[in-house]
Amino acid sequence: MLINKTADILASEITPKEIYHQRRRFLQQAAAIAAAGATAGLLPYSSEAGQKITNVKKSPLSTADRLTSYKDITSYNNFYEFGTDKSDPARYAKNFRASPWTVSVEGEIKKPAKYQIEDLLKHFPLEERIYRLRCVEAWSMVVPWVGFALRDLIRRVEPNSRAKYVEFITLHDSEQMPGQKPGLFGAGLDWPYVEGLRLDEAMHPLTILAVGLYGELMPNQNGAPIRLVVPWKYGFKSIKSIVKIRFVEKQPLTTWFRSNPREYGFYSNVNPTVDHPRWSQASERRIGEDTLFSPKRKTLMFNGYADQVASLYTGMDLKKYF
Ligand code: MTE
């Protein structure tokens, strides 16, 4: 695999009249790259863990909080498709095939397209974004994600005026994801895992599609090859191993809301003043740093991102829309 497209357009979007010019530009570029003896930062994608991602810029939107270790981030996971224990995903996702991988973008948009994962990595500007991740279970981590702004992709596909929400869907393949099989190993959820955002939340500059962490391709247990990260919401909004992104008119029926609407709202904004029906959300434990005996770490409104995102919810009753 090397290049089969030009840098400024994806093959899936090419209309026939553009093909001639595109092919000419491709030949010129291929010649230039061959002459330079380099691959211009292009990355032969493989699902092998530990592969470095090139051309990643540091983002000014990163937090200065201390990073959680690679080991903790990759061994303490929620990915119920691979079991409900925190150590299950690292163990059972080892042979998951994250390549080849296609993400289908469809629904209320002018330019539906199917993107190969390599195209997304090559085309969109990749940044390292260090974000806090606050799980609904009252623990948190600090993760150096590598990804691109979801809004870059949204602008490319041009939503129409009926697009009010964005729905995200995980791969459904119980042969590869044993937790999707009925039985003791599964979490009793409806598969595939579905999440959703309002279009303005999806367009917010903090919302990213992550393709890696710690400068390397996404480990399987963290949602290879591509997952959502919405840092001001509880971790379950950050859906893993996405195969479909659909623009819709109505609020999507998301997995956790469907399984228990009293406990898991659609918005799921981190909010220390709205407790989960079975436990407090006022504080949290930072994985790898805090023990059960450490003083409680206070949970911040919108997970500390209030300055950037509070205006999205002006006038909304956040106790009702939790
Ligand atoms: N996505 C899918 N498809 N399946 C899941 O079970 N778990 C969610 C979210 N995304 C989950 C998922 C939850 S509850 C959390 S807290 C985060 O992933 C955990 O991400 P991490 O394992 O990378 O820390």
mmCIF file of C-alpha atoms and ligand atoms in Angstrom:
data_model
loop_
_atom_site.group_PDB
_atom_site.id
_atom_site.type_symbol
_atom_site.label_atom_id
_atom_site.label_comp_id
_atom_site.label_asym_id
_atom_site.label_seq_id
_atom_site.Cartn_x
_atom_site.Cartn_y
_atom_site.Cartn_z
ATOM 1 C CA MET A 1 0.000 0.000 0.000
ATOM 2 C CA LEU A 2 1.381 3.389 -0.821
ATOM 3 C CA ILE A 3 -0.483 6.214 -2.416
ATOM 4 C CA ASN A 4 -3.369 5.816 -4.749
ATOM 5 C CA LYS A 5 -4.899 9.235 -4.323
ATOM 6 C CA THR A 6 -3.838 12.826 -4.420
ATOM 7 C CA ALA A 7 -3.375 14.706 -1.203
ATOM 8 C CA ASP A 8 -6.320 17.017 -1.604
ATOM 9 C CA ILE A 9 -9.204 14.686 -2.493
ATOM 10 C CA LEU A 10 -10.340 11.242 -1.499
ATOM 11 C CA ALA A 11 -10.995 8.591 -4.147
ATOM 12 C CA SER A 12 -14.460 7.895 -2.811
ATOM 13 C CA GLU A 13 -15.515 11.453 -3.592
ATOM 14 C CA ILE A 14 -14.247 11.747 -7.136
ATOM 15 C CA THR A 15 -16.807 12.454 -9.805
ATOM 16 C CA PRO A 16 -16.073 11.064 -13.279
ATOM 17 C CA LYS A 17 -15.203 14.439 -14.825
ATOM 18 C CA GLU A 18 -12.484 14.914 -12.271
ATOM 19 C CA ILE A 19 -10.801 11.612 -12.910
ATOM 20 C CA TYR A 20 -8.631 12.746 -15.810
ATOM 21 C CA HIS A 21 -7.129 15.696 -13.962
ATOM 22 C CA GLN A 22 -6.805 13.712 -10.813
ATOM 23 C CA ARG A 23 -4.856 10.972 -12.547
ATOM 24 C CA ARG A 24 -2.462 13.531 -14.020
ATOM 25 C CA ARG A 25 -1.865 15.127 -10.640
ATOM 26 C CA PHE A 26 -1.413 11.701 -9.096
ATOM 27 C CA LEU A 27 1.261 10.757 -11.635
ATOM 28 C CA GLN A 28 3.084 14.034 -11.043
ATOM 29 C CA GLN A 29 2.954 13.597 -7.303
ATOM 30 C CA ALA A 30 4.000 9.964 -7.410
ATOM 31 C CA ALA A 31 7.002 10.942 -9.534
ATOM 32 C CA ALA A 32 7.914 13.736 -7.141
ATOM 33 C CA ILE A 33 7.686 11.473 -4.140
ATOM 34 C CA ALA A 34 9.697 8.720 -5.803
ATOM 35 C CA ALA A 35 12.341 11.293 -6.740
ATOM 36 C CA ALA A 36 12.549 12.487 -3.175
ATOM 37 C CA GLY A 37 12.988 8.892 -2.083
ATOM 38 C CA ALA A 38 10.495 9.417 0.705
ATOM 39 C CA THR A 39 6.916 8.583 1.467
ATOM 40 C CA ALA A 40 6.072 12.101 2.614
ATOM 41 C CA GLY A 41 4.862 10.978 6.012
ATOM 42 C CA LEU A 42 2.391 8.494 4.550
ATOM 43 C CA LEU A 43 1.915 5.533 6.688
ATOM 44 C CA PRO A 44 1.456 1.947 5.599
ATOM 45 C CA TYR A 45 -1.487 1.124 7.819
ATOM 46 C CA SER A 46 -1.443 -2.075 9.768
ATOM 47 C CA SER A 47 -3.390 -3.151 12.783
ATOM 48 C CA GLU A 48 -0.156 -4.081 14.549
ATOM 49 C CA ALA A 49 -0.076 -2.416 17.941
ATOM 50 C CA GLY A 50 2.845 -0.102 18.565
ATOM 51 C CA GLN A 51 3.112 1.368 15.079
ATOM 52 C CA LYS A 52 4.158 5.026 15.179
ATOM 53 C CA ILE A 53 1.969 7.666 13.555
ATOM 54 C CA THR A 54 3.851 10.348 11.667
ATOM 55 C CA ASN A 55 3.027 14.031 11.125
ATOM 56 C CA VAL A 56 1.265 14.650 14.418
ATOM 57 C CA LYS A 57 1.074 18.217 15.721
ATOM 58 C CA LYS A 58 0.696 19.060 19.395
ATOM 59 C CA SER A 59 -2.644 20.694 20.101
ATOM 60 C CA PRO A 60 -3.088 23.831 22.206
ATOM 61 C CA LEU A 61 -6.369 22.266 23.399
ATOM 62 C CA SER A 62 -4.476 19.701 25.498
ATOM 63 C CA THR A 63 -4.687 19.623 29.292
ATOM 64 C CA ALA A 64 -1.521 19.955 31.385
ATOM 65 C CA ASP A 65 -2.661 17.185 33.781
ATOM 66 C CA ARG A 66 -0.169 14.366 34.318
ATOM 67 C CA LEU A 67 -0.566 11.559 31.771
ATOM 68 C CA THR A 68 -1.926 8.193 32.824
ATOM 69 C CA SER A 69 0.605 5.465 31.970
ATOM 70 C CA TYR A 70 0.367 3.566 28.671
ATOM 71 C CA LYS A 71 0.014 0.388 30.688
ATOM 72 C CA ASP A 72 -3.004 1.655 32.644
ATOM 73 C CA ILE A 73 -4.675 3.145 29.562
ATOM 74 C CA THR A 74 -4.330 -0.149 27.695
ATOM 75 C CA SER A 75 -5.110 -2.623 30.458
ATOM 76 C CA TYR A 76 -8.023 -1.011 32.335
ATOM 77 C CA ASN A 77 -10.752 -0.775 29.693
ATOM 78 C CA ASN A 78 -14.460 -0.766 29.091
ATOM 79 C CA PHE A 79 -15.186 -2.470 25.779
ATOM 80 C CA TYR A 80 -18.060 -4.812 26.462
ATOM 81 C CA GLU A 81 -17.803 -6.444 23.048
ATOM 82 C CA PHE A 82 -14.774 -8.185 24.588
ATOM 83 C CA GLY A 83 -16.145 -8.858 28.074
ATOM 84 C CA THR A 84 -17.232 -6.875 31.102
ATOM 85 C CA ASP A 85 -14.117 -7.171 33.254
ATOM 86 C CA LYS A 86 -11.626 -4.272 32.975
ATOM 87 C CA SER A 87 -8.870 -6.702 31.970
ATOM 88 C CA ASP A 88 -10.966 -8.563 29.352
ATOM 89 C CA PRO A 89 -10.481 -6.198 26.365
ATOM 90 C CA ALA A 90 -6.659 -6.338 26.510
ATOM 91 C CA ARG A 91 -6.839 -10.114 26.666
ATOM 92 C CA TYR A 92 -9.613 -10.905 24.185
ATOM 93 C CA ALA A 93 -9.110 -8.151 21.590
ATOM 94 C CA LYS A 94 -5.542 -9.260 20.759
ATOM 95 C CA ASN A 95 -6.496 -10.827 17.434
ATOM 96 C CA PHE A 96 -9.143 -8.282 16.465
ATOM 97 C CA ARG A 97 -8.680 -7.258 12.809
ATOM 98 C CA ALA A 98 -8.684 -3.461 12.536
ATOM 99 C CA SER A 99 -7.423 -3.543 8.955
ATOM 100 C CA PRO A 100 -8.804 -3.448 6.305
ATOM 101 C CA TRP A 101 -11.411 -1.072 7.733
ATOM 102 C CA THR A 102 -14.088 1.055 6.079
ATOM 103 C CA VAL A 103 -16.084 3.830 7.715
ATOM 104 C CA SER A 104 -19.357 4.532 5.944
ATOM 105 C CA VAL A 105 -20.633 8.108 6.244
ATOM 106 C CA GLU A 106 -24.275 8.414 5.277
ATOM 107 C CA GLY A 107 -27.717 9.884 5.941
ATOM 108 C CA GLU A 108 -28.692 13.544 5.664
ATOM 109 C CA ILE A 109 -25.589 14.738 3.817
ATOM 110 C CA LYS A 110 -24.789 15.857 0.305
ATOM 111 C CA LYS A 111 -21.679 13.697 -0.076
ATOM 112 C CA PRO A 112 -22.106 10.197 1.343
ATOM 113 C CA ALA A 113 -18.862 8.248 1.164
ATOM 114 C CA LYS A 114 -17.041 5.165 2.323
ATOM 115 C CA TYR A 115 -13.606 5.978 3.673
ATOM 116 C CA GLN A 116 -10.755 3.551 4.069
ATOM 117 C CA ILE A 117 -8.983 4.072 7.377
ATOM 118 C CA GLU A 118 -5.724 4.874 5.544
ATOM 119 C CA ASP A 119 -7.437 7.727 3.705
ATOM 120 C CA LEU A 120 -8.690 9.277 6.926
ATOM 121 C CA LEU A 121 -5.218 9.076 8.468
ATOM 122 C CA LYS A 122 -3.572 10.596 5.445
ATOM 123 C CA HIS A 123 -6.077 13.227 4.662
ATOM 124 C CA PHE A 124 -7.013 14.944 7.900
ATOM 125 C CA PRO A 125 -4.508 16.908 9.979
ATOM 126 C CA LEU A 126 -3.576 14.730 12.942
ATOM 127 C CA GLU A 127 -3.028 16.230 16.362
ATOM 128 C CA GLU A 128 -2.052 14.976 19.757
ATOM 129 C CA ARG A 129 -4.867 15.928 22.135
ATOM 130 C CA ILE A 130 -4.277 15.253 25.806
ATOM 131 C CA TYR A 131 -7.742 14.963 27.342
ATOM 132 C CA ARG A 132 -9.185 13.876 30.644
ATOM 133 C CA LEU A 133 -11.527 10.893 30.257
ATOM 134 C CA ARG A 134 -14.121 10.681 33.047
ATOM 135 C CA CYS A 135 -15.969 7.385 33.197
ATOM 136 C CA VAL A 136 -19.521 7.233 34.546
ATOM 137 C CA GLU A 137 -18.133 4.732 37.087
ATOM 138 C CA ALA A 138 -16.351 7.651 38.863
ATOM 139 C CA TRP A 139 -12.792 7.039 37.723
ATOM 140 C CA SER A 140 -10.742 9.111 35.316
ATOM 141 C CA MET A 141 -7.609 8.983 33.169
ATOM 142 C CA VAL A 142 -5.533 11.434 31.148
ATOM 143 C CA VAL A 143 -4.931 10.162 27.636
ATOM 144 C CA PRO A 144 -2.664 11.549 24.888
ATOM 145 C CA TRP A 145 -4.961 10.757 21.952
ATOM 146 C CA VAL A 146 -3.926 11.133 18.328
ATOM 147 C CA GLY A 147 -6.810 12.163 16.128
ATOM 148 C CA PHE A 148 -8.489 14.790 14.011
ATOM 149 C CA ALA A 149 -11.399 17.130 14.578
ATOM 150 C CA LEU A 150 -14.690 15.424 13.707
ATOM 151 C CA ARG A 151 -15.832 18.708 12.221
ATOM 152 C CA ASP A 152 -13.190 18.412 9.487
ATOM 153 C CA LEU A 153 -14.961 15.268 8.293
ATOM 154 C CA ILE A 154 -18.436 16.771 8.794
ATOM 155 C CA ARG A 155 -17.600 19.799 6.656
ATOM 156 C CA ARG A 156 -16.382 17.503 3.899
ATOM 157 C CA VAL A 157 -19.625 15.519 3.685
ATOM 158 C CA GLU A 158 -21.859 18.618 3.850
ATOM 159 C CA PRO A 159 -24.858 17.911 6.096
ATOM 160 C CA ASN A 160 -28.198 19.124 4.736
ATOM 161 C CA SER A 161 -30.783 21.110 6.712
ATOM 162 C CA ARG A 162 -32.460 17.942 8.074
ATOM 163 C CA ALA A 163 -29.259 16.771 9.801
ATOM 164 C CA LYS A 164 -29.777 17.496 13.498
ATOM 165 C CA TYR A 165 -27.885 14.619 15.125
ATOM 166 C CA VAL A 166 -24.970 12.347 14.337
ATOM 167 C CA GLU A 167 -25.231 8.638 15.088
ATOM 168 C CA PHE A 168 -22.148 6.424 15.458
ATOM 169 C CA ILE A 169 -22.179 2.635 15.169
ATOM 170 C CA THR A 170 -19.568 0.057 16.216
ATOM 171 C CA LEU A 171 -18.725 -3.052 14.184
ATOM 172 C CA HIS A 172 -21.204 -5.904 14.675
ATOM 173 C CA ASP A 173 -19.273 -9.163 14.325
ATOM 174 C CA SER A 174 -19.786 -11.648 17.104
ATOM 175 C CA GLU A 175 -17.116 -13.960 15.672
ATOM 176 C CA GLN A 176 -14.529 -11.295 16.424
ATOM 177 C CA MET A 177 -16.305 -9.723 19.376
ATOM 178 C CA PRO A 178 -17.356 -12.542 21.695
ATOM 179 C CA GLY A 179 -19.201 -10.169 24.049
ATOM 180 C CA GLN A 180 -21.821 -9.696 21.313
ATOM 181 C CA LYS A 181 -22.848 -13.336 21.632
ATOM 182 C CA PRO A 182 -25.767 -14.008 23.932
ATOM 183 C CA GLY A 183 -24.661 -15.656 27.150
ATOM 184 C CA LEU A 184 -22.688 -15.097 30.281
ATOM 185 C CA PHE A 185 -19.711 -13.396 28.641
ATOM 186 C CA GLY A 186 -21.804 -10.554 27.184
ATOM 187 C CA ALA A 187 -23.126 -7.494 28.975
ATOM 188 C CA GLY A 188 -26.747 -8.067 27.940
ATOM 189 C CA LEU A 189 -26.710 -4.973 25.730
ATOM 190 C CA ASP A 190 -28.280 -4.663 22.293
ATOM 191 C CA TRP A 191 -25.613 -4.825 19.608
ATOM 192 C CA PRO A 192 -24.115 -3.116 17.768
ATOM 193 C CA TYR A 193 -23.106 -0.378 20.238
ATOM 194 C CA VAL A 194 -24.647 2.934 19.176
ATOM 195 C CA GLU A 195 -23.875 6.471 20.305
ATOM 196 C CA GLY A 196 -24.970 9.907 19.247
ATOM 197 C CA LEU A 197 -24.322 13.619 19.478
ATOM 198 C CA ARG A 198 -26.277 16.690 18.572
ATOM 199 C CA LEU A 199 -24.810 18.183 15.399
ATOM 200 C CA ASP A 200 -23.428 21.235 17.235
ATOM 201 C CA GLU A 201 -21.710 18.960 19.788
ATOM 202 C CA ALA A 202 -20.229 16.946 16.938
ATOM 203 C CA MET A 203 -19.002 20.180 15.305
ATOM 204 C CA HIS A 204 -17.352 21.441 18.496
ATOM 205 C CA PRO A 205 -13.570 21.780 18.069
ATOM 206 C CA LEU A 206 -12.914 19.585 21.141
ATOM 207 C CA THR A 207 -14.707 16.585 19.583
ATOM 208 C CA ILE A 208 -12.282 14.277 17.815
ATOM 209 C CA LEU A 209 -12.095 10.988 16.009
ATOM 210 C CA ALA A 210 -9.070 9.318 17.564
ATOM 211 C CA VAL A 211 -6.877 6.891 15.632
ATOM 212 C CA GLY A 212 -4.140 6.375 18.188
ATOM 213 C CA LEU A 213 -2.652 7.181 21.571
ATOM 214 C CA TYR A 214 0.858 7.813 22.894
ATOM 215 C CA GLY A 215 1.893 8.524 19.270
ATOM 216 C CA GLU A 216 0.976 5.025 18.079
ATOM 217 C CA LEU A 217 -1.926 3.464 16.210
ATOM 218 C CA MET A 218 -4.937 2.776 18.427
ATOM 219 C CA PRO A 219 -4.551 -0.420 20.452
ATOM 220 C CA ASN A 220 -7.421 -2.844 19.825
ATOM 221 C CA GLN A 221 -8.726 -2.624 23.392
ATOM 222 C CA ASN A 222 -9.043 1.164 23.110
ATOM 223 C CA GLY A 223 -11.197 1.016 19.982
ATOM 224 C CA ALA A 224 -9.008 0.349 16.945
ATOM 225 C CA PRO A 225 -8.833 1.610 14.352
ATOM 226 C CA ILE A 226 -11.038 4.671 15.018
ATOM 227 C CA ARG A 227 -13.140 5.880 17.933
ATOM 228 C CA LEU A 228 -14.891 8.982 19.093
ATOM 229 C CA VAL A 229 -13.585 11.142 21.962
ATOM 230 C CA VAL A 230 -15.861 13.779 23.528
ATOM 231 C CA PRO A 231 -13.928 14.954 26.598
ATOM 232 C CA TRP A 232 -16.720 16.822 28.447
ATOM 233 C CA LYS A 233 -19.036 13.768 28.424
ATOM 234 C CA TYR A 234 -18.891 10.508 30.349
ATOM 235 C CA GLY A 235 -16.626 7.938 28.708
ATOM 236 C CA PHE A 236 -19.435 5.783 27.338
ATOM 237 C CA LYS A 237 -20.193 8.450 24.702
ATOM 238 C CA SER A 238 -16.719 7.814 23.265
ATOM 239 C CA ILE A 239 -17.751 4.885 21.077
ATOM 240 C CA LYS A 240 -15.051 2.523 19.817
ATOM 241 C CA SER A 241 -14.278 0.721 16.532
ATOM 242 C CA ILE A 242 -16.682 2.815 14.456
ATOM 243 C CA VAL A 243 -17.905 1.486 11.091
ATOM 244 C CA LYS A 244 -20.778 3.872 10.436
ATOM 245 C CA ILE A 245 -21.451 7.576 10.961
ATOM 246 C CA ARG A 246 -25.006 8.561 10.114
ATOM 247 C CA PHE A 247 -26.541 12.049 9.997
ATOM 248 C CA VAL A 248 -30.138 11.940 11.167
ATOM 249 C CA GLU A 249 -33.102 14.161 11.967
ATOM 250 C CA LYS A 250 -34.177 12.499 15.238
ATOM 251 C CA GLN A 251 -32.224 11.889 18.431
ATOM 252 C CA PRO A 252 -30.538 8.480 18.040
ATOM 253 C CA LEU A 253 -31.510 5.614 20.341
ATOM 254 C CA THR A 254 -28.160 5.075 22.028
ATOM 255 C CA THR A 255 -27.072 1.797 23.609
ATOM 256 C CA TRP A 256 -26.954 2.775 27.285
ATOM 257 C CA PHE A 257 -30.054 4.969 27.103
ATOM 258 C CA ARG A 258 -31.889 2.052 25.532
ATOM 259 C CA SER A 259 -30.724 -0.386 28.209
ATOM 260 C CA ASN A 260 -31.558 1.925 31.140
ATOM 261 C CA PRO A 261 -32.918 5.414 30.373
ATOM 262 C CA ARG A 262 -33.261 6.292 34.052
ATOM 263 C CA GLU A 263 -29.532 5.840 34.619
ATOM 264 C CA TYR A 264 -27.994 6.924 31.321
ATOM 265 C CA GLY A 265 -29.274 10.035 29.588
ATOM 266 C CA PHE A 266 -28.617 10.970 25.987
ATOM 267 C CA TYR A 267 -26.467 13.995 26.882
ATOM 268 C CA SER A 268 -24.274 12.377 29.544
ATOM 269 C CA ASN A 269 -22.392 15.581 30.220
ATOM 270 C CA VAL A 270 -20.018 15.231 33.154
ATOM 271 C CA ASN A 271 -21.917 16.997 35.929
ATOM 272 C CA PRO A 272 -20.936 16.729 39.609
ATOM 273 C CA THR A 273 -24.342 18.131 40.649
ATOM 274 C CA VAL A 274 -26.382 15.372 38.990
ATOM 275 C CA ASP A 275 -25.770 12.029 40.655
ATOM 276 C CA HIS A 276 -26.189 8.691 38.976
ATOM 277 C CA PRO A 277 -29.258 7.084 40.632
ATOM 278 C CA ARG A 278 -26.968 4.560 42.353
ATOM 279 C CA TRP A 279 -23.859 6.640 43.224
ATOM 280 C CA SER A 280 -22.478 10.160 43.518
ATOM 281 C CA GLN A 281 -20.821 11.856 40.562
ATOM 282 C CA ALA A 282 -19.240 14.597 42.714
ATOM 283 C CA SER A 283 -15.792 13.026 42.874
ATOM 284 C CA GLU A 284 -13.553 10.597 41.045
ATOM 285 C CA ARG A 285 -10.468 8.425 41.358
ATOM 286 C CA ARG A 286 -7.597 8.976 38.910
ATOM 287 C CA ILE A 287 -6.424 5.594 37.662
ATOM 288 C CA GLY A 288 -2.786 4.899 38.563
ATOM 289 C CA GLU A 289 -2.558 7.830 40.999
ATOM 290 C CA ASP A 290 -5.369 7.696 43.534
ATOM 291 C CA THR A 291 -6.060 4.751 45.775
ATOM 292 C CA LEU A 292 -9.225 4.020 47.701
ATOM 293 C CA PHE A 293 -7.594 5.859 50.628
ATOM 294 C CA SER A 294 -6.501 9.015 48.726
ATOM 295 C CA PRO A 295 -8.433 12.208 49.365
ATOM 296 C CA LYS A 296 -11.331 12.511 46.897
ATOM 297 C CA ARG A 297 -10.591 14.343 43.666
ATOM 298 C CA LYS A 298 -13.460 16.706 42.875
ATOM 299 C CA THR A 299 -15.175 16.175 39.552
ATOM 300 C CA LEU A 300 -15.380 19.377 37.530
ATOM 301 C CA MET A 301 -18.419 20.617 35.634
ATOM 302 C CA PHE A 302 -18.198 19.413 32.031
ATOM 303 C CA ASN A 303 -15.053 17.549 33.141
ATOM 304 C CA GLY A 304 -13.175 20.867 33.333
ATOM 305 C CA TYR A 305 -14.146 21.986 29.821
ATOM 306 C CA ALA A 306 -16.981 24.334 30.912
ATOM 307 C CA ASP A 307 -15.373 27.462 29.447
ATOM 308 C CA GLN A 308 -15.367 25.855 26.022
ATOM 309 C CA VAL A 309 -18.678 23.954 25.998
ATOM 310 C CA ALA A 310 -21.167 25.425 28.524
ATOM 311 C CA SER A 311 -22.627 27.717 25.848
ATOM 312 C CA LEU A 312 -23.867 24.650 23.927
ATOM 313 C CA TYR A 313 -26.416 24.099 26.698
ATOM 314 C CA THR A 314 -27.579 27.638 27.477
ATOM 315 C CA GLY A 315 -31.175 27.606 28.699
ATOM 316 C CA MET A 316 -31.323 23.815 29.096
ATOM 317 C CA ASP A 317 -32.259 22.176 32.386
ATOM 318 C CA LEU A 318 -29.247 19.887 32.851
ATOM 319 C CA LYS A 319 -31.003 17.897 35.577
ATOM 320 C CA LYS A 320 -33.690 16.961 33.084
ATOM 321 C CA TYR A 321 -31.385 16.579 30.102
ATOM 322 C CA PHE A 322 -28.657 14.621 31.930
HETATM 323 N N1 MTE B 1 -17.488 1.571 22.809
HETATM 324 C C1 MTE B 1 -17.958 0.336 22.541
HETATM 325 N N2 MTE B 1 -18.178 -0.018 21.265
HETATM 326 N N3 MTE B 1 -18.231 -0.569 23.519
HETATM 327 C C2 MTE B 1 -18.050 -0.252 24.843
HETATM 328 O O1 MTE B 1 -18.306 -1.102 25.711
HETATM 329 N N4 MTE B 1 -17.366 1.458 26.464
HETATM 330 C C3 MTE B 1 -17.410 2.912 26.724
HETATM 331 C C4 MTE B 1 -16.550 3.677 25.705
HETATM 332 N N5 MTE B 1 -16.767 3.184 24.366
HETATM 333 C C5 MTE B 1 -17.560 1.055 25.174
HETATM 334 C C6 MTE B 1 -17.256 1.942 24.099
HETATM 335 C C7 MTE B 1 -17.008 3.274 28.076
HETATM 336 S S1 MTE B 1 -18.116 2.887 29.315
HETATM 337 C C8 MTE B 1 -15.857 3.939 28.355
HETATM 338 S S2 MTE B 1 -15.528 4.527 29.935
HETATM 339 C C9 MTE B 1 -14.827 4.152 27.319
HETATM 340 O O2 MTE B 1 -15.170 3.560 26.081
HETATM 341 C C10 MTE B 1 -13.527 3.559 27.789
HETATM 342 O O3 MTE B 1 -12.480 3.841 26.880
HETATM 343 P P1 MTE B 1 -11.016 3.281 27.176
HETATM 344 O O4 MTE B 1 -11.118 1.796 27.383
HETATM 345 O O5 MTE B 1 -10.178 3.640 26.010
HETATM 346 O O6 MTE B 1 -10.550 3.973 28.444
#
